[in-house]
Short mmCIF file of C-alpha atoms in Angstrom, two decimals:
data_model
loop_
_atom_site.label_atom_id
_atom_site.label_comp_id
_atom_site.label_asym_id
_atom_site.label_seq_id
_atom_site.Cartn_x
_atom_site.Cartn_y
_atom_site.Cartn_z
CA UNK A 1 42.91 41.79 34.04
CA UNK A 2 46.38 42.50 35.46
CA UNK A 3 47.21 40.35 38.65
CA UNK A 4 49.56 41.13 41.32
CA UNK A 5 51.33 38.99 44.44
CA UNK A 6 52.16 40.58 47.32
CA UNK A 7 54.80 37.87 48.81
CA UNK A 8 57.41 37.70 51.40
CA UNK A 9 54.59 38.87 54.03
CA UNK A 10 56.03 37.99 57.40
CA UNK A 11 52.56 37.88 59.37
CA UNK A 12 49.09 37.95 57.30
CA UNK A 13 46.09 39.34 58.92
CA UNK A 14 43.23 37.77 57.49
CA UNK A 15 40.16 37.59 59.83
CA UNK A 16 39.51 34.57 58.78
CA UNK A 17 40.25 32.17 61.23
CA UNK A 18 39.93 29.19 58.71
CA UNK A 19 42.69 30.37 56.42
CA UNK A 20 45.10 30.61 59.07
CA UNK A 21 46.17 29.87 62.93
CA UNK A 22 42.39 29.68 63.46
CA UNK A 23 42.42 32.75 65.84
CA UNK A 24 39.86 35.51 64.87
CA UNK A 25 42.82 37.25 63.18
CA UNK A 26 43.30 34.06 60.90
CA UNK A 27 47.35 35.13 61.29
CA UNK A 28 49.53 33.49 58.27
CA UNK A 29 53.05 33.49 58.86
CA UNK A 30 55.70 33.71 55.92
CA UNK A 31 52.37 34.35 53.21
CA UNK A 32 51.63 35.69 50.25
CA UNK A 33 48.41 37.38 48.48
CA UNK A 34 47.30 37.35 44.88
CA UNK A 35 45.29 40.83 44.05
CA UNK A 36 43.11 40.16 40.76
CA UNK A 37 41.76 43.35 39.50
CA UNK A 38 39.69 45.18 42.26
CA UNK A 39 39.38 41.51 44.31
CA UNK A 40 42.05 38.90 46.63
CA UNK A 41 42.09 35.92 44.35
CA UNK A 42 44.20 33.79 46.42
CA UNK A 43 45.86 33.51 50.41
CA UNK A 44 48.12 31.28 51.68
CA UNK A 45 51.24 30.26 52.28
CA UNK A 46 54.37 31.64 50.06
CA UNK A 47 55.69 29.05 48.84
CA UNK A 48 52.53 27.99 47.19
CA UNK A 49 51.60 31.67 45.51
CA UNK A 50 50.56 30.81 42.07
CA UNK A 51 52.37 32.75 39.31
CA UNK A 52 50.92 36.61 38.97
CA UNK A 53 51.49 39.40 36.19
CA UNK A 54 53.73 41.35 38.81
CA UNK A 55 54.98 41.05 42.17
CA UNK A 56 55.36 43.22 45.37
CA UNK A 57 57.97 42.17 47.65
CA UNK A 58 57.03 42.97 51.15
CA UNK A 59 59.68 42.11 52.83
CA UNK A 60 58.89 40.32 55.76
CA UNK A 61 56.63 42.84 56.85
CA UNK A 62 53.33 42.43 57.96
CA UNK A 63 50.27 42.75 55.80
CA UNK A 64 46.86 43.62 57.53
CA UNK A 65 43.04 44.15 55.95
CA UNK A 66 42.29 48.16 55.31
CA UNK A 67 40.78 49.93 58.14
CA UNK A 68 37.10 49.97 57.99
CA UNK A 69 36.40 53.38 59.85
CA UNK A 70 32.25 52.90 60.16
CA UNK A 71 31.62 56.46 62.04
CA UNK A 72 33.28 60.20 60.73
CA UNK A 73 31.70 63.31 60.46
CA UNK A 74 33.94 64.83 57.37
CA UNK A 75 31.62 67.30 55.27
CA UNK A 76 32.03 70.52 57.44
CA UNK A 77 34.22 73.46 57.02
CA UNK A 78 35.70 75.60 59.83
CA UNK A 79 37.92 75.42 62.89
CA UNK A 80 37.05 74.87 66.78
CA UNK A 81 40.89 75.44 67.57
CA UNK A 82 39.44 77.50 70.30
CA UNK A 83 36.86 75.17 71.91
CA UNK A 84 39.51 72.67 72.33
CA UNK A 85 42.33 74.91 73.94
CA UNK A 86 39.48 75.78 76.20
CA UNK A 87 38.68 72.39 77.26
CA UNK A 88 42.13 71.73 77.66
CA UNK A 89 41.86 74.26 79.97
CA UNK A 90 39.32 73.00 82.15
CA UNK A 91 36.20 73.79 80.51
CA UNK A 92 33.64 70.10 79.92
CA UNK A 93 32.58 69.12 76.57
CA UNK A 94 28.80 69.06 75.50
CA UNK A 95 26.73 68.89 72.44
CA UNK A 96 26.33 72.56 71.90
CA UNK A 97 29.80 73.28 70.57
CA UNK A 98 27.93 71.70 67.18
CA UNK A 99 26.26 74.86 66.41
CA UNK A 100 29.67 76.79 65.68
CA UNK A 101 31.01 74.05 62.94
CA UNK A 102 26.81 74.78 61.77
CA UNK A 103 27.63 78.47 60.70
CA UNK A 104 30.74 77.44 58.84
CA UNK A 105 29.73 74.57 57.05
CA UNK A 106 26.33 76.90 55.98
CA UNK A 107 28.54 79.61 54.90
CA UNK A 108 31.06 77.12 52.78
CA UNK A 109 30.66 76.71 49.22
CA UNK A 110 30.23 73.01 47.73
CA UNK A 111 33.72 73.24 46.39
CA UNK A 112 34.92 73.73 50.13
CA UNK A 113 33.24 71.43 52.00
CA UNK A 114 34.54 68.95 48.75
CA UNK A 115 37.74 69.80 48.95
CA UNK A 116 37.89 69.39 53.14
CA UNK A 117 36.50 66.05 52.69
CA UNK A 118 39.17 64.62 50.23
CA UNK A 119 41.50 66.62 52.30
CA UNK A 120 40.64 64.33 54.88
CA UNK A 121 39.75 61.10 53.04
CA UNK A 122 43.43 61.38 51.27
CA UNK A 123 44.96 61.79 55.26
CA UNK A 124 42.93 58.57 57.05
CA UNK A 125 44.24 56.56 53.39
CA UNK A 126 47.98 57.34 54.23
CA UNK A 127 47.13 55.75 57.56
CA UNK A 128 45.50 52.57 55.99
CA UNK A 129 41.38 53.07 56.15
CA UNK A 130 40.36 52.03 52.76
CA UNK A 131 36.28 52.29 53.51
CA UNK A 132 34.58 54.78 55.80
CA UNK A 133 30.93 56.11 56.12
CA UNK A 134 30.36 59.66 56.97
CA UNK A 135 27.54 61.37 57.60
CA UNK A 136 25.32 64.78 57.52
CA UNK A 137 24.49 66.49 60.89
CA UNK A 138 26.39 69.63 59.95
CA UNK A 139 24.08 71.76 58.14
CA UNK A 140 20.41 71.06 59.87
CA UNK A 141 18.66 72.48 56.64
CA UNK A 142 17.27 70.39 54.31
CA UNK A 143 19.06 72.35 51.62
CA UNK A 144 22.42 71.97 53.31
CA UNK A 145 21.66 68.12 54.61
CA UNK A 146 21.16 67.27 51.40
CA UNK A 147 24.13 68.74 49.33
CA UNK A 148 26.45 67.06 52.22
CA UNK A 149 25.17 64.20 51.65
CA UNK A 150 25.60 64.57 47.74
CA UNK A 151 28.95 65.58 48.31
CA UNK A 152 29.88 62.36 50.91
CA UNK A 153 27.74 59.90 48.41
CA UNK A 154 30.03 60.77 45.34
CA UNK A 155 33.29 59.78 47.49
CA UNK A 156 31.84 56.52 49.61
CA UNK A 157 28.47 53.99 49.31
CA UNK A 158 28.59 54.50 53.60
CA UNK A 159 26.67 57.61 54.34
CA UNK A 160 24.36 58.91 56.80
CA UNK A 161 21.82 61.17 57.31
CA UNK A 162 22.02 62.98 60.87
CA UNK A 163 19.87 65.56 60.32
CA UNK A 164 18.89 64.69 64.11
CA UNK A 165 22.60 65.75 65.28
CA UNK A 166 21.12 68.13 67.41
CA UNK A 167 18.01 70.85 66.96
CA UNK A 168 18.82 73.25 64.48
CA UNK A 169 19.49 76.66 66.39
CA UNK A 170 16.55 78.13 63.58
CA UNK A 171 14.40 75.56 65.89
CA UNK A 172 15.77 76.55 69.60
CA UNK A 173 12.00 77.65 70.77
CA UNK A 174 10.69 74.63 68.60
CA UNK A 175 12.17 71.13 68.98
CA UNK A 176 9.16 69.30 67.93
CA UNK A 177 8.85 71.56 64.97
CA UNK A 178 12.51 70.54 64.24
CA UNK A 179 11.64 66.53 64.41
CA UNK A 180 8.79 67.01 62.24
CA UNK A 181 11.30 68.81 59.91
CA UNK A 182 13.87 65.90 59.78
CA UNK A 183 11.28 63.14 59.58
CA UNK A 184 9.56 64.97 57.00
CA UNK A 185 10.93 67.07 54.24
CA UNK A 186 14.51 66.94 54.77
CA UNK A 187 14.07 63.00 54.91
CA UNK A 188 12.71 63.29 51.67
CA UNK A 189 15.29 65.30 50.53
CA UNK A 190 18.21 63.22 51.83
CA UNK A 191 17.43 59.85 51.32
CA UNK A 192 18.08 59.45 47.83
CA UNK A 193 21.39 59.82 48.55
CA UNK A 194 22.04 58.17 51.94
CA UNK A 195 21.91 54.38 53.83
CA UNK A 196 21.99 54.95 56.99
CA UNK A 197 19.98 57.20 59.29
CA UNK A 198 21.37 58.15 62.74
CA UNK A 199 20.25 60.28 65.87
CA UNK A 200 22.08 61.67 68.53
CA UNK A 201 20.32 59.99 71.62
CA UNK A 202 21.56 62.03 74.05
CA UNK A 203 21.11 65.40 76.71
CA UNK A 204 21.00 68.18 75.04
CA UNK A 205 20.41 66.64 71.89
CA UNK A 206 17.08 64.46 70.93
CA UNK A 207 15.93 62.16 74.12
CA UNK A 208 14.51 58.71 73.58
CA UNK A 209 11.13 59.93 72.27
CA UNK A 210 12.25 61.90 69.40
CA UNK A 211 15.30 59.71 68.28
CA UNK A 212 12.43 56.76 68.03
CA UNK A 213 10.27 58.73 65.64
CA UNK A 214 13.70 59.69 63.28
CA UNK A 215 14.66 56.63 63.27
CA UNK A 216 11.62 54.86 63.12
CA UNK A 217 10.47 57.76 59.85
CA UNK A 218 13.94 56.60 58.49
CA UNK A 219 13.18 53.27 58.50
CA UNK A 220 9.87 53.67 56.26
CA UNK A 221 12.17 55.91 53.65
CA UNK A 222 14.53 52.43 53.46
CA UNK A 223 17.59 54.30 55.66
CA UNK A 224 19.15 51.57 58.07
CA UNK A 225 19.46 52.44 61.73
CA UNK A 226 22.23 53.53 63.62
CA UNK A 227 22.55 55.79 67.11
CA UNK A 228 24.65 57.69 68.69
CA UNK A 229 24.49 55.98 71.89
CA UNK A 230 25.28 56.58 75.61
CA UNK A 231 28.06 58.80 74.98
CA UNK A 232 27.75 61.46 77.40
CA UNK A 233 25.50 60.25 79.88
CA UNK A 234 23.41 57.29 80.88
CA UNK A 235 19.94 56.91 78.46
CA UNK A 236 17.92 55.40 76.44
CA UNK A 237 20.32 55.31 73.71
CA UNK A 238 21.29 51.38 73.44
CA UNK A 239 18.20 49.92 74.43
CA UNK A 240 16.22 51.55 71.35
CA UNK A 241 19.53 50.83 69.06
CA UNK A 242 19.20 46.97 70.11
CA UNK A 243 15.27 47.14 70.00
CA UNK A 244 14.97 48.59 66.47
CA UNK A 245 17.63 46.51 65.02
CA UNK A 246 20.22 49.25 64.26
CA UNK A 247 23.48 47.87 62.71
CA UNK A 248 25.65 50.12 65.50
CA UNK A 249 25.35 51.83 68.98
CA UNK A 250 27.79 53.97 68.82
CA UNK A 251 29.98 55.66 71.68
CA UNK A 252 28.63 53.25 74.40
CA UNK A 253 30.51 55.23 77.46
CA UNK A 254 27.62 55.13 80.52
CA UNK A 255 26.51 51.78 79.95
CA UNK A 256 24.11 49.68 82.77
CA UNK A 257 24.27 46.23 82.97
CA UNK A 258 20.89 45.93 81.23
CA UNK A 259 23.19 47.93 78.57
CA UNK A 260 25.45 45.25 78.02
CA UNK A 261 22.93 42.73 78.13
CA UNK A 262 21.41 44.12 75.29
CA UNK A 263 24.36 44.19 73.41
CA UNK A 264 25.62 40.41 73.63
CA UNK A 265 22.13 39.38 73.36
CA UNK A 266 22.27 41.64 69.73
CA UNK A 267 26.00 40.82 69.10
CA UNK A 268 24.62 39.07 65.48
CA UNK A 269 22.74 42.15 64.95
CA UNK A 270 24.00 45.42 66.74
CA UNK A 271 27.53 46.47 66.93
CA UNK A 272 29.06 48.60 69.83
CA UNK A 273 31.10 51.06 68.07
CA UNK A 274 33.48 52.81 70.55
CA UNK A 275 35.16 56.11 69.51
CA UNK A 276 38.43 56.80 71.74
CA UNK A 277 38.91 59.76 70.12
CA UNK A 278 36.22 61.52 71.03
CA UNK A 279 37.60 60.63 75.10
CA UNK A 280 40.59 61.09 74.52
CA UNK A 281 39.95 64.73 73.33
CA UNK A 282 37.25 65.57 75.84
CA UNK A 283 39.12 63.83 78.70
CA UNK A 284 36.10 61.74 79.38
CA UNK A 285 35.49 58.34 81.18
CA UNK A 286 36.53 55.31 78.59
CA UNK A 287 34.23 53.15 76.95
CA UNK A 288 34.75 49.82 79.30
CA UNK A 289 35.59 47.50 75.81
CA UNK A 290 36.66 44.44 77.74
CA UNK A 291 33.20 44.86 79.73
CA UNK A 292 31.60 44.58 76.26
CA UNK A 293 33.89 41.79 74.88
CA UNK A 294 33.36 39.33 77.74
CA UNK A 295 29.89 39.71 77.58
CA UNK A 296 29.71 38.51 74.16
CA UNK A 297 28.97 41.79 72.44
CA UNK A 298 30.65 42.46 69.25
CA UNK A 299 32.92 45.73 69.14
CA UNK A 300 34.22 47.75 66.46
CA UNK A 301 36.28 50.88 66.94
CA UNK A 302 36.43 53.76 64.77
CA UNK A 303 37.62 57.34 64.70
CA UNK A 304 34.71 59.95 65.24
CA UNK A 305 37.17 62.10 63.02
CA UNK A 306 34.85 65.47 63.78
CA UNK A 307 36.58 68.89 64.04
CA UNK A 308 34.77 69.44 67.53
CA UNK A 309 35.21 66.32 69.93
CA UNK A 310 37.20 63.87 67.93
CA UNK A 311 39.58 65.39 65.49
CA UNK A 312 41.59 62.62 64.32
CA UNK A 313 41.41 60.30 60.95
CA UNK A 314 43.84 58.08 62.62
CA UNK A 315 42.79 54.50 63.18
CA UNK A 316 46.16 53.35 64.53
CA UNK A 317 45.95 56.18 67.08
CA UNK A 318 42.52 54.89 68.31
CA UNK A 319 44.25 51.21 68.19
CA UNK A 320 46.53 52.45 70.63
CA UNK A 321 44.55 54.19 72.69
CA UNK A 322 42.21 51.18 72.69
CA UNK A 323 44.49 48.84 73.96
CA UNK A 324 46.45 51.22 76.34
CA UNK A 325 42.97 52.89 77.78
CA UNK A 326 39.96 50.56 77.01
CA UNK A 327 41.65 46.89 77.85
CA UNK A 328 41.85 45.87 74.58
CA UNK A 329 43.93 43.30 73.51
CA UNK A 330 46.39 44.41 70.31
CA UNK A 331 44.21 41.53 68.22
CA UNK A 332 41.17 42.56 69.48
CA UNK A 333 41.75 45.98 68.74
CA UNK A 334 42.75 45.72 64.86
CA UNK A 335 39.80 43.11 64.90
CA UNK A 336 37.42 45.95 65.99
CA UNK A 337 38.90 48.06 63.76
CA UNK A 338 38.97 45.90 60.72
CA UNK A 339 36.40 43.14 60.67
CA UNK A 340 34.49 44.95 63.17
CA UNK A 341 34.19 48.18 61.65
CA UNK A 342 32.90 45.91 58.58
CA UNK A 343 30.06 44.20 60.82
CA UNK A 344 29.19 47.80 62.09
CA UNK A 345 28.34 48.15 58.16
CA UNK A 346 27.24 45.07 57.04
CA UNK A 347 30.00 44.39 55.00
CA UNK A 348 31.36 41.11 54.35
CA UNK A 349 33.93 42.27 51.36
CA UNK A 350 35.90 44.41 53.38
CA UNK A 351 37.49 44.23 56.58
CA UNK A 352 38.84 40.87 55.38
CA UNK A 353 41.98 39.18 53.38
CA UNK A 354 40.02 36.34 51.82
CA UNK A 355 39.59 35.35 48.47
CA UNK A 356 36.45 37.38 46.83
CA UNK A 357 36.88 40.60 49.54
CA UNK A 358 37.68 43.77 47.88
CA UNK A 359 41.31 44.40 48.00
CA UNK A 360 42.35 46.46 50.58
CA UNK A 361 45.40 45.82 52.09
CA UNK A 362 47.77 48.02 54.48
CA UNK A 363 51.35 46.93 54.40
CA UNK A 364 52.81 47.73 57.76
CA UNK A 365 56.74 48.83 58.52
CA UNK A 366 57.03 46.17 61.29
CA UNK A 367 57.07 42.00 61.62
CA UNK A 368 53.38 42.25 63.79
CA UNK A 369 50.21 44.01 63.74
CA UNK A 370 51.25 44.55 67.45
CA UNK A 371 53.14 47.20 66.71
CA UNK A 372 50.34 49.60 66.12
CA UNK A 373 50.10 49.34 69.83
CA UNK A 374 53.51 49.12 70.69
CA UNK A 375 54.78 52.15 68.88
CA UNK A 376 51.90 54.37 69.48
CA UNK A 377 52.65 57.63 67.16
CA UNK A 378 54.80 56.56 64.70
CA UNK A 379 53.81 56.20 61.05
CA UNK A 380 53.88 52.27 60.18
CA UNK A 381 51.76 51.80 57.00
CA UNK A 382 54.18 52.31 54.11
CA UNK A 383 51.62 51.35 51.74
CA UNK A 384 48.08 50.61 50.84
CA UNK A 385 46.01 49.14 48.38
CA UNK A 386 42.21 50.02 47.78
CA UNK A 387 40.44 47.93 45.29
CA UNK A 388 43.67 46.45 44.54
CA UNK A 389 45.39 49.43 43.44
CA UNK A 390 47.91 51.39 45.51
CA UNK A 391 46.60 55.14 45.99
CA UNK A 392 49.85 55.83 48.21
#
C-alpha cells in the first residue's frame, strides 16, 4: 500500500489534545503526517516523519481534519430563488416554504436528484468537508422517501430518514393519518437504507406528541435519533432529544435554561448542532453558542445546506459566521465543526488527525486555522484528501 507524508505543515490541527499543545485542537507546530492507504499512520513533529513512498510539501501552511458536516438536506431538485428575494424583502421565514422544493423533487427523475446531489457533494469537497449525512424530508411519499434515501446511501454511510419534515400536503386535513404513514409503511420502506431518523419538532411542523411516536417507531426499526430542535420557536424539541438519547438537537435557537441544562447534563450523549446558515439566511435570532459552551454542552456546527432556509455547503462560511455572530472562539468553532460534527455522528475516525482516523485532511492557504475567521469569504483550502486520496 502506497504511503504518503504531508510535511512542512506550519500548524497541525489534530483534536487530539495528547498529540500536541494539549488544547482541544491538539495544535502541532512545524509537523508532518504520514497517510497509509485510506488511514493517518503517523503525527508528529517533522523532523521525526519516518520515510514514506511520496511526499507533499505543504509549505508551511496549515493542515486541519476534513469538515464533518453532520446535518444537509441535498436530494431535492428545484429553485426557491423567489422565496428568498422575498424574505429579503421583508417577508419571515416558516416551515411551509418546504412544500414548493416537495413538487420539484416529486417531479425530478432519479438521475436529477443524483446528479444535484454530487453537484453539491463535489462543491462542500472543494471547501474541505470530507463526511456529511443528509437526509430525506423532500418527497413525503414512501415511494419518493425511499429512492432519496437510495440515492443519498450510495454517496455517504450518514443518512436520515425525515419523512416527519413536515405533513405531506396529500395529508393537510389528516396529520395523524400522516404520522401513522411515516411510522408505518414508509418506515418500512426507508430503513433499509438509512441510520438515523429525525423529526422536525417544531410549529407548523410535528409538535412534541407526534415527533415522540416517529422517533420512538424509529427507534424499534434500529434508526438512531436525532431532532430538529428549537429552531423557530421555543418547544419541546430538546427536552425529548436529551430524554430519548438522540445523538443531536439540532438548530437550538429559543432555548430555556432548563434547555441548556439538558444539554450539559447530555453533553456525553446529545450534541447541540447549530446551523448559522439557516439565520443567517432567514435573518433570525442566533443560536447563543457560548451560552451552550459554558454550560458544558458539547457543540458542533454544520451547514443546513437546504435550497429553502440554508443554501450554503460552506463550512468555513458558517465558521465565520460562528465566531463573528454566535461568540465562538476561532478554535472552538473548527472544533465544532470538525470533532464536533464527528460526536454529532458518533464517529471517532473522522473529525480527527490521529493515527488510525480515516484520512481526511484540508490543507489550508494560510499559517493558522484562524484564518477561516479572519478572512471570511475567501477560498483557503487549496487541497483535500478523503480517505487519503486527494479528490481536488
Amino acid at each position: 500500500m502506497t504511503t504518503t507524508a504531508i510535511t512542512n505543515i506550519g500548524s497541525l490541527v489534530t483534536n487530539d489534545p495528547a498529540l500536541g499543545d494539549g488544547s482541544p485542537l491538539g495544535l502541532i507546530q512545524d509537523a508532518a503526517v504520514v497517510i497509509d492507504g485510506e488511514t493517518v499512520a503517523w503525527v508528529g513533529p517533522a523532523d521525526r516523519a519516518p520515510a514514506a513512498d511520496t511526499v507533499f510539501d505543504a509549505a508551511g501552511r496549515a493542515v486541519i481534519p476534513g469538515f464533518v458536516d453532520s446535518h444537509s438536506h441535498l436530494v431535492f431538485a428545484g429553485d426557491r430563488t423567489a422565496e428568498f428575494n422575498a424574505r429579503m424583502s421583508g417577508r419571515s421565514y416558516s416551515a411551509g416554504g418546504i412544500r414548493t422544493t416537495v413538487a420539484a423533487t416529486r417531479a425530478a427523475t432519479d438521475a436529477e436528484l443524483e446528479a444535484n446531489l454530487l453537484r453539491h457533494l463535489d462543491e462542500a469537497r472543494r471547501q474541505g468537508t470530507t463526511t456529511f449525512e443528509t437526509k430525506s424530508g423532500y418527497g413525503l411519499t414512501v415511494a419518493d422517501e425511499a429512492r432519496a434515501l437510495r440515492i443519498a446511501a450510495a454517496h455517504t454511510e450518514e443518512v436520515t430518514y425525515l419523512g416527519a419534515h413536515i405533513v405531506s400536503p396529500d395529508y393537510a386535513e389528516d396529520p395523524a393519518g400522516y404520522v401513522d404513514l411515516v411510522t408505518g409503511e414508509m418506515l418500512t420502506a426507508c430503513a433499509p437504507y438509512a441510520r438515523w431518523v429525525d423529526v422536525f419538532c417544531e410549529k407548523g411542523a410535528f409538535d412534541g406528541d407526534q415527533a415522540r411516536a416517529i422517533l420512538t417507531a424509529g427507534a424499534a426499526a434500529g434508526l438512531i435519533p436525532r431532532v430538529h430542535a428549537n429552531q423557530l420557536s421555543y418547544g419541546p424539541g430538546v427536552q425529548l432529544a436529551v430524554e430519548l438519547e438522540a445523538a443531536s438537537a439540532d438548530h437550538c435557537t429559543h432555548l430555556t435554561d432548563a434547555d441548556v441544562d439538558a444539554l450539559a447534563q447530555a453533553a456525553d450523549t446529545t450534541v447541540a448542532t447549530l446551523l448559522p446558515g439557516a439565520e443567517f439566511s432567514t435573518r433570525a435570532q442566533w443560536p447563543d453558542a457560548r451560552r451552550l459552551i459554558d454550560a458544558g454542552a458539547t457543540v458542533a456546527l454544520s451547514t443546513d445546506c437546504n435550497p429553502g432556509s440554508s443554501y450554503t455547503s460552506s463550512m468555513p462560511f458558517c465558521i465565520a459566521l460562528a465566531v463573528r455572530d454566535m461568540r465562538m472562539t476561532p478554535d472552538e468553532a473548527l472544533w465544532s465543526a470538525t470533532a464536533g460534527g464527528a460526536r454529532a455522528l458518533r464517529r471517532s475516525d473522522v473529525g480527527v488527525v490521529t493515527p488510525g482516523a480515516r484520512a481526511d485532511l484540508a490543507l489550508l492557504d494560510a499559517p493558522s486555522h484562524v484564518h477561516l475567521a479572519y478572512r471570511p469569504g475567501v477560498p483557503l483550502v487549496s487541497a483535500v484528501w478523503q480517505r487519503g486520496v486527494r479528490p481536488v
